[in-house]
Coordinates of C-alpha atoms in Angstrom, one line a residue:
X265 CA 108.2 104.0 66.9
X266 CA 111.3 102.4 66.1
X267 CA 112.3 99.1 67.5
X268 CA 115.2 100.9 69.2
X269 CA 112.9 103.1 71.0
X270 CA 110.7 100.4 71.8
X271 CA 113.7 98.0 73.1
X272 CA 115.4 100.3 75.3
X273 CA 111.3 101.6 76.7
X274 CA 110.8 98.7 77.7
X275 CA 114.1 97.9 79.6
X276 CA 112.5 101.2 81.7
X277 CA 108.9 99.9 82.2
X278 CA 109.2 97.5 85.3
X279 CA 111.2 101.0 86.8
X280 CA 108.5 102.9 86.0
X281 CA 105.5 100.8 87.1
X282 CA 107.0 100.3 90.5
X283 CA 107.6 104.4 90.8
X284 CA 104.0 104.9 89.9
X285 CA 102.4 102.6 92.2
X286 CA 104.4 103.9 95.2
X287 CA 103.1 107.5 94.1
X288 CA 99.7 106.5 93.4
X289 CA 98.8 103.3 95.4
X290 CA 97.0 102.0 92.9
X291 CA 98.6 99.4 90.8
X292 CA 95.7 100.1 87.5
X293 CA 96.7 104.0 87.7
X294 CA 100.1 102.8 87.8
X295 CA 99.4 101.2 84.9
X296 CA 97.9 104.0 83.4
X297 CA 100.3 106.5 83.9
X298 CA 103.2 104.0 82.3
X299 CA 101.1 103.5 79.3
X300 CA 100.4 107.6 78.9
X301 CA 104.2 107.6 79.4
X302 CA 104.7 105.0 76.6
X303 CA 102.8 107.6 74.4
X304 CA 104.4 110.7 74.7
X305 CA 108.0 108.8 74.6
X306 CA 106.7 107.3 71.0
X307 CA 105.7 110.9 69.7
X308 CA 108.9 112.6 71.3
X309 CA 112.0 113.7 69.6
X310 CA 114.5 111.1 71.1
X311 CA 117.3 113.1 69.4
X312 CA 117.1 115.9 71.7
X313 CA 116.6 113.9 74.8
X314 CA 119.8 113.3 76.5
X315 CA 119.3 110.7 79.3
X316 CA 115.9 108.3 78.6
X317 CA 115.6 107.4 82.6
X318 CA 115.2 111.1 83.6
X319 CA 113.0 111.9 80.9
X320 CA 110.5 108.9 81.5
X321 CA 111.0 109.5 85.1
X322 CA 110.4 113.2 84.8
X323 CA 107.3 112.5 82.8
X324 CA 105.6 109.9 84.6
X325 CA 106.4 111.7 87.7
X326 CA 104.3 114.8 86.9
X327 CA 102.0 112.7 85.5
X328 CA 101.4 110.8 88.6
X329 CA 101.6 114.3 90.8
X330 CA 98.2 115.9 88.8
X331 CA 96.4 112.8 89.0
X332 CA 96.9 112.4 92.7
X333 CA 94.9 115.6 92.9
X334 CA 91.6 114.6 91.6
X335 CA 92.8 111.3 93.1
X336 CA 92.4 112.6 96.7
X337 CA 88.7 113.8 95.5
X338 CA 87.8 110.1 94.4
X339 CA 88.4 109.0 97.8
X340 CA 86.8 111.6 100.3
X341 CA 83.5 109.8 99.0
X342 CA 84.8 106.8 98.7
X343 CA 82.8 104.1 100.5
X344 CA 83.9 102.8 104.0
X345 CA 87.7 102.5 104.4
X346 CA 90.3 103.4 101.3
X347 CA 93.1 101.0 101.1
X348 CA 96.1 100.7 98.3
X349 CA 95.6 98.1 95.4
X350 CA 97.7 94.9 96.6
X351 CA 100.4 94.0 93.9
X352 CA 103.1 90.8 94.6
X353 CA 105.5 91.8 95.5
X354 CA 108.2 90.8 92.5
X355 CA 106.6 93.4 90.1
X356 CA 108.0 96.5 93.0
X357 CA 111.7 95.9 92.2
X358 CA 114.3 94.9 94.0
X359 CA 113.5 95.2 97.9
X360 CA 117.3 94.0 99.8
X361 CA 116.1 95.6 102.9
X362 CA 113.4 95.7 105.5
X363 CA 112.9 99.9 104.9
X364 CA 112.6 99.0 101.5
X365 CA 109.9 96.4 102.2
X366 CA 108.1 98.9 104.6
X367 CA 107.8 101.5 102.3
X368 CA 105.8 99.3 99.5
X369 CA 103.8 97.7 102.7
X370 CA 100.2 98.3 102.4
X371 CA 100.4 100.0 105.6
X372 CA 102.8 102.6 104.9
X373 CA 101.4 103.1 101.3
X374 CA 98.0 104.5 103.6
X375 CA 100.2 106.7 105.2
X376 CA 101.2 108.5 102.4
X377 CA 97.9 109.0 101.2
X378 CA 98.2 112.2 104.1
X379 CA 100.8 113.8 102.0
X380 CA 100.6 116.4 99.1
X381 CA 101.2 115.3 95.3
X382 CA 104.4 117.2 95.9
X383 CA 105.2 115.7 99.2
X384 CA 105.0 112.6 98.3
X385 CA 106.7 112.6 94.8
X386 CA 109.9 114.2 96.6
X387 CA 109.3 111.6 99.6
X388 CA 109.1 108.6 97.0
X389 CA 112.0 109.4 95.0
X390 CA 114.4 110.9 97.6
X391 CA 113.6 107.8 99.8
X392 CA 112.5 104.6 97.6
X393 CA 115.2 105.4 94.5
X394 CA 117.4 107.4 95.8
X395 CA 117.8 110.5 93.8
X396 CA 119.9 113.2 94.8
X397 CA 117.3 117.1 95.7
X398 CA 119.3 118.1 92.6
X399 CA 117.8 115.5 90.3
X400 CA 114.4 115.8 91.8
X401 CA 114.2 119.6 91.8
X402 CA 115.4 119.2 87.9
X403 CA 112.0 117.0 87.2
X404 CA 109.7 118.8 89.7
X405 CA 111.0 122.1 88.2
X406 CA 111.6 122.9 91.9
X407 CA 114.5 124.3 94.0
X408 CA 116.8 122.0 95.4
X409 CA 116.0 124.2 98.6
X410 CA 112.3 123.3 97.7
X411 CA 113.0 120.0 97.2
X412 CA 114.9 119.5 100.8
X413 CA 111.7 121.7 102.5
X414 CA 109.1 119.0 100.9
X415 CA 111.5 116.0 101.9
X416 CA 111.7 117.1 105.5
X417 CA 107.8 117.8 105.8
X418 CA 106.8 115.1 104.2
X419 CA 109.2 112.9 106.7
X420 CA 108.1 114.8 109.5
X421 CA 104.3 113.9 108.9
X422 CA 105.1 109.9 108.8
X423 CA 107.6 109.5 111.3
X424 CA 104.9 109.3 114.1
X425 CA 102.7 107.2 112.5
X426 CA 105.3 104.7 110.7
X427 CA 104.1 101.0 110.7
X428 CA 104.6 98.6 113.5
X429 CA 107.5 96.8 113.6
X430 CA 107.2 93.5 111.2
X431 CA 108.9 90.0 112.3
X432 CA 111.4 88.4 109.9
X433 CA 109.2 87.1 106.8
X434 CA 109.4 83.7 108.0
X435 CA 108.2 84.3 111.4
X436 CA 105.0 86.6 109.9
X437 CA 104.4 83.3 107.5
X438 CA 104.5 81.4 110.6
X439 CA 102.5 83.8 112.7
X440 CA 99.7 83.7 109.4
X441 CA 99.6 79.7 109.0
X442 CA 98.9 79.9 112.3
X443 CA 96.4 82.6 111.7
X444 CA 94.5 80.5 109.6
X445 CA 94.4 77.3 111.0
X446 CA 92.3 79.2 114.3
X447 CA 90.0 81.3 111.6
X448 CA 89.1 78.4 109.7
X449 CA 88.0 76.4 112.8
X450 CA 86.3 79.3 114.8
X451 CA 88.8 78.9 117.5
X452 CA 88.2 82.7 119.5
X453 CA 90.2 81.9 122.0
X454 CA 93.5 81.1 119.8
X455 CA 93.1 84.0 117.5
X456 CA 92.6 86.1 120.6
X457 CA 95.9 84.6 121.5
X458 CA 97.3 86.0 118.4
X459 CA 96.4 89.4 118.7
X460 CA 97.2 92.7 120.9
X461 CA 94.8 94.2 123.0
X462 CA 94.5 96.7 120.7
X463 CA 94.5 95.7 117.3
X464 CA 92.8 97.3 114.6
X465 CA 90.9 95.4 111.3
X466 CA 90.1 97.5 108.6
X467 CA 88.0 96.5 106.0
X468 CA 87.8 98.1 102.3
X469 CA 84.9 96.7 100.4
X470 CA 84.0 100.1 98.6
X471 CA 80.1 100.1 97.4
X472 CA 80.7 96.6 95.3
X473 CA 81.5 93.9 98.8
X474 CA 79.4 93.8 102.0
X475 CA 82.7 94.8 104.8
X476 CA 82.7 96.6 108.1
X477 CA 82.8 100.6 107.0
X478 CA 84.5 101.6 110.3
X479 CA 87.4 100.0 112.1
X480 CA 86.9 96.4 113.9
X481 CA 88.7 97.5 117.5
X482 CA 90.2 95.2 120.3
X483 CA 90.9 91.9 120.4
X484 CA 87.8 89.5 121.2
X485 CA 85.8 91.9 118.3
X486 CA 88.4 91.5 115.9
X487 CA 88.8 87.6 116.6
X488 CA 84.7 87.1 116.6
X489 CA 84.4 88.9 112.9
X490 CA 87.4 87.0 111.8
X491 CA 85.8 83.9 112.4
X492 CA 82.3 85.7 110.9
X493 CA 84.4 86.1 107.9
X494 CA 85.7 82.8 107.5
X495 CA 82.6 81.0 108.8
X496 CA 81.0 81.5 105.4
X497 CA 80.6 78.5 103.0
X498 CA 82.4 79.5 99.5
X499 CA 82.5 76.9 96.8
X500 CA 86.2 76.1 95.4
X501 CA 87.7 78.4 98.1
X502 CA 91.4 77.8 98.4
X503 CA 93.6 80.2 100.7
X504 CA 97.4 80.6 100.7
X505 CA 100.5 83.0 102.5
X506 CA 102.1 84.6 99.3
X507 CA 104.1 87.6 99.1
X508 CA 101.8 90.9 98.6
X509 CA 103.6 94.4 99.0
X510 CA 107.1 93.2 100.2
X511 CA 105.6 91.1 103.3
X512 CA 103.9 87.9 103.5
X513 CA 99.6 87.7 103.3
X514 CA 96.6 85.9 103.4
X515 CA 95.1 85.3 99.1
X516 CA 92.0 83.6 99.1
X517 CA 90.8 82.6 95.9
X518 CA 87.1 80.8 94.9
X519 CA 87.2 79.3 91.3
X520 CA 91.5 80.6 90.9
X521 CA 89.6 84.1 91.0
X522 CA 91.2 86.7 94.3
X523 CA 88.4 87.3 96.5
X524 CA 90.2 88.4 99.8
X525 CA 93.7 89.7 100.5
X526 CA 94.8 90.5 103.9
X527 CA 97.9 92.0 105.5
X528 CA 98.9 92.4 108.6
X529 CA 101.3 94.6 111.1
X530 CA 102.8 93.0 114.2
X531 CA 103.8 94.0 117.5
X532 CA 105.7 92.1 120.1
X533 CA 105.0 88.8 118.3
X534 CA 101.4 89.3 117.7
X535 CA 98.8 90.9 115.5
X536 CA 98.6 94.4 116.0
X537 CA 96.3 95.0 113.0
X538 CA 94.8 93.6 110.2
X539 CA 94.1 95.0 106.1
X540 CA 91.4 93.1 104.4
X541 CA 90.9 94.1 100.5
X542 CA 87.7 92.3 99.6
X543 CA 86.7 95.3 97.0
X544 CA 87.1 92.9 93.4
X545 CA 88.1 96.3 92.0
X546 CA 90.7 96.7 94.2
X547 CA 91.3 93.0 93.4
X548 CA 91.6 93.1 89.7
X549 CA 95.0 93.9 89.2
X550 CA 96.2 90.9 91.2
X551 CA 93.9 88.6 89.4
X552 CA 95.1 89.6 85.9
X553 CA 98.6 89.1 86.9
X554 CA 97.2 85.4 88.7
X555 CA 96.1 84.7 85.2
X556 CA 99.3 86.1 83.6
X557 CA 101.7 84.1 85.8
X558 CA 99.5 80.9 85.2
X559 CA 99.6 81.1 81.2
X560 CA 103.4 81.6 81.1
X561 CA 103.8 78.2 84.1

């Protein structure tokens, strides 16, 4: 390829890895489909391609939409709880708004693992980037009527179950040091404080990390395997509030390696449930970019 092509693929790729982790909700398929993108763009004809964002968009989008077929396969064995890939939150784009922040949130990225391939795509693009039915139809090799039909399905099946309301970012850092500070010292009572009646913990360990396979339910369960969790004695264990997925979250680390990330949905001031990723494939993403970020500091 020509250092043209390459210049102005690259001024694409953040675009593109940011659409393929919201369809796919795993930031190493993400990866993936950008780099089978990369490929065909080299060995294309850029001569007859008018407009390079709606032909890499078109591409990595049907891309994305087969393998979240045999995608949705992986998981119905999958081990325990499924859970998205955690990614910080800078490599997603620009996020100016809390819908934009709720529809990269680890939470809603579950939800949408209940839509089809085509659902989804059309929800992703109509709602995260903004393309006009025409546009999509055009790269879906739909109908714009098709197009409005999967939109409004696929916004019918997620209205009911949308994520909790989240606090301002600096009140759910707040809510999280606070978090912490009761976990660490086994304090039941204060991290029963913190929490709603109901809240739910799920756990997504996969067949590689020991975690609860079902959901952790109520209040005094989820504040007594809380303080299970963070009872045990790790060497080097450091934890931190960073941003993860457009909303602030708990990153241990033992020895600079990502051994726990957790996020969290709130209600009324309080906990209302909890997402630990303790699955070191699920994990491995984040560390590369950990290691990344500390070569270039």
């Amino acid at each position: 390829m020509d250092a043209g092509g390459l210049v102005e693929y690259e001024r694409h790729r953040p675009r593109l890895f940011a659409l393929a982790y919201r369809l796919l909700g795993s930031a190493s398929e993400a990866e993936d489909a950008v780099q089978e993108t990369y490929l065909r763009w080299a060995a294309a004809d850029r001569a007859e391609i008018r407009s390079t964002e709606a032909w890499l968009t078109t591409v990595l989008v049907n891309l994305c939409r087969t393998w979240l077929d045999s995608a949705r396969a992986r998981r119905e064995t999958y081990i325990g709880p499924w859970l998205p890939e955690p990614v910080a939150t800078d490599e997603l784009g620009p996020l100016e708004s809390a819908e934009q922040r709720e529809l990269v949130s680890l939470a809603f990225l579950t939800l949408l693992e209940r839509l089809t391939a085509a659902e989804r795509a059309v929800f992703v693009l109509r709602e995260a980037f903004g393309y006009a039915h025409r546009e999509i139809a055009d790269m879906l090799d739909l109908t714009e009527a098709n197009s409005q039909q999967l939109y409004r399905r696929a916004t019918l099946r997620v209205r009911e179950e949308r994520p909790r309301f989240d606090p301002a970012p600096a009140h759910a850092r707040a809510l999280f040091e606070k978090f912490l500070t009761a976990a660490g010292s086994g304090d039941l009572a204060a991290l029963e404080a913190m929490f709603t009646a109901d809240i739910v913990s799920v756990a997504d360990g996969g067949d590689k990390v020991n975690a609860a396979r079902r959901a952790v339910v109520g209040a005094g369960r989820v504040a007594r395997y809380v303080a299970w969790l963070f009872s045990h004695d790790i060497p080097d264990l450091s934890l931190a509030v960073e941003d993860v997925n457009g909303a602030p979250a708990i990153v241990a680390r033992a020895a600079d390696v990502t051994i726990l990330i957790a996020s969290a949905e709130f209600a009324d001031g309080r906990l209302a449930s909890l997402r630990l990723i303790v699955n070191p494939d699920k994990l491995a993403y984040f560390v590369r970019a950990d290691k990344a970020a500390s070569r270039t500091a």
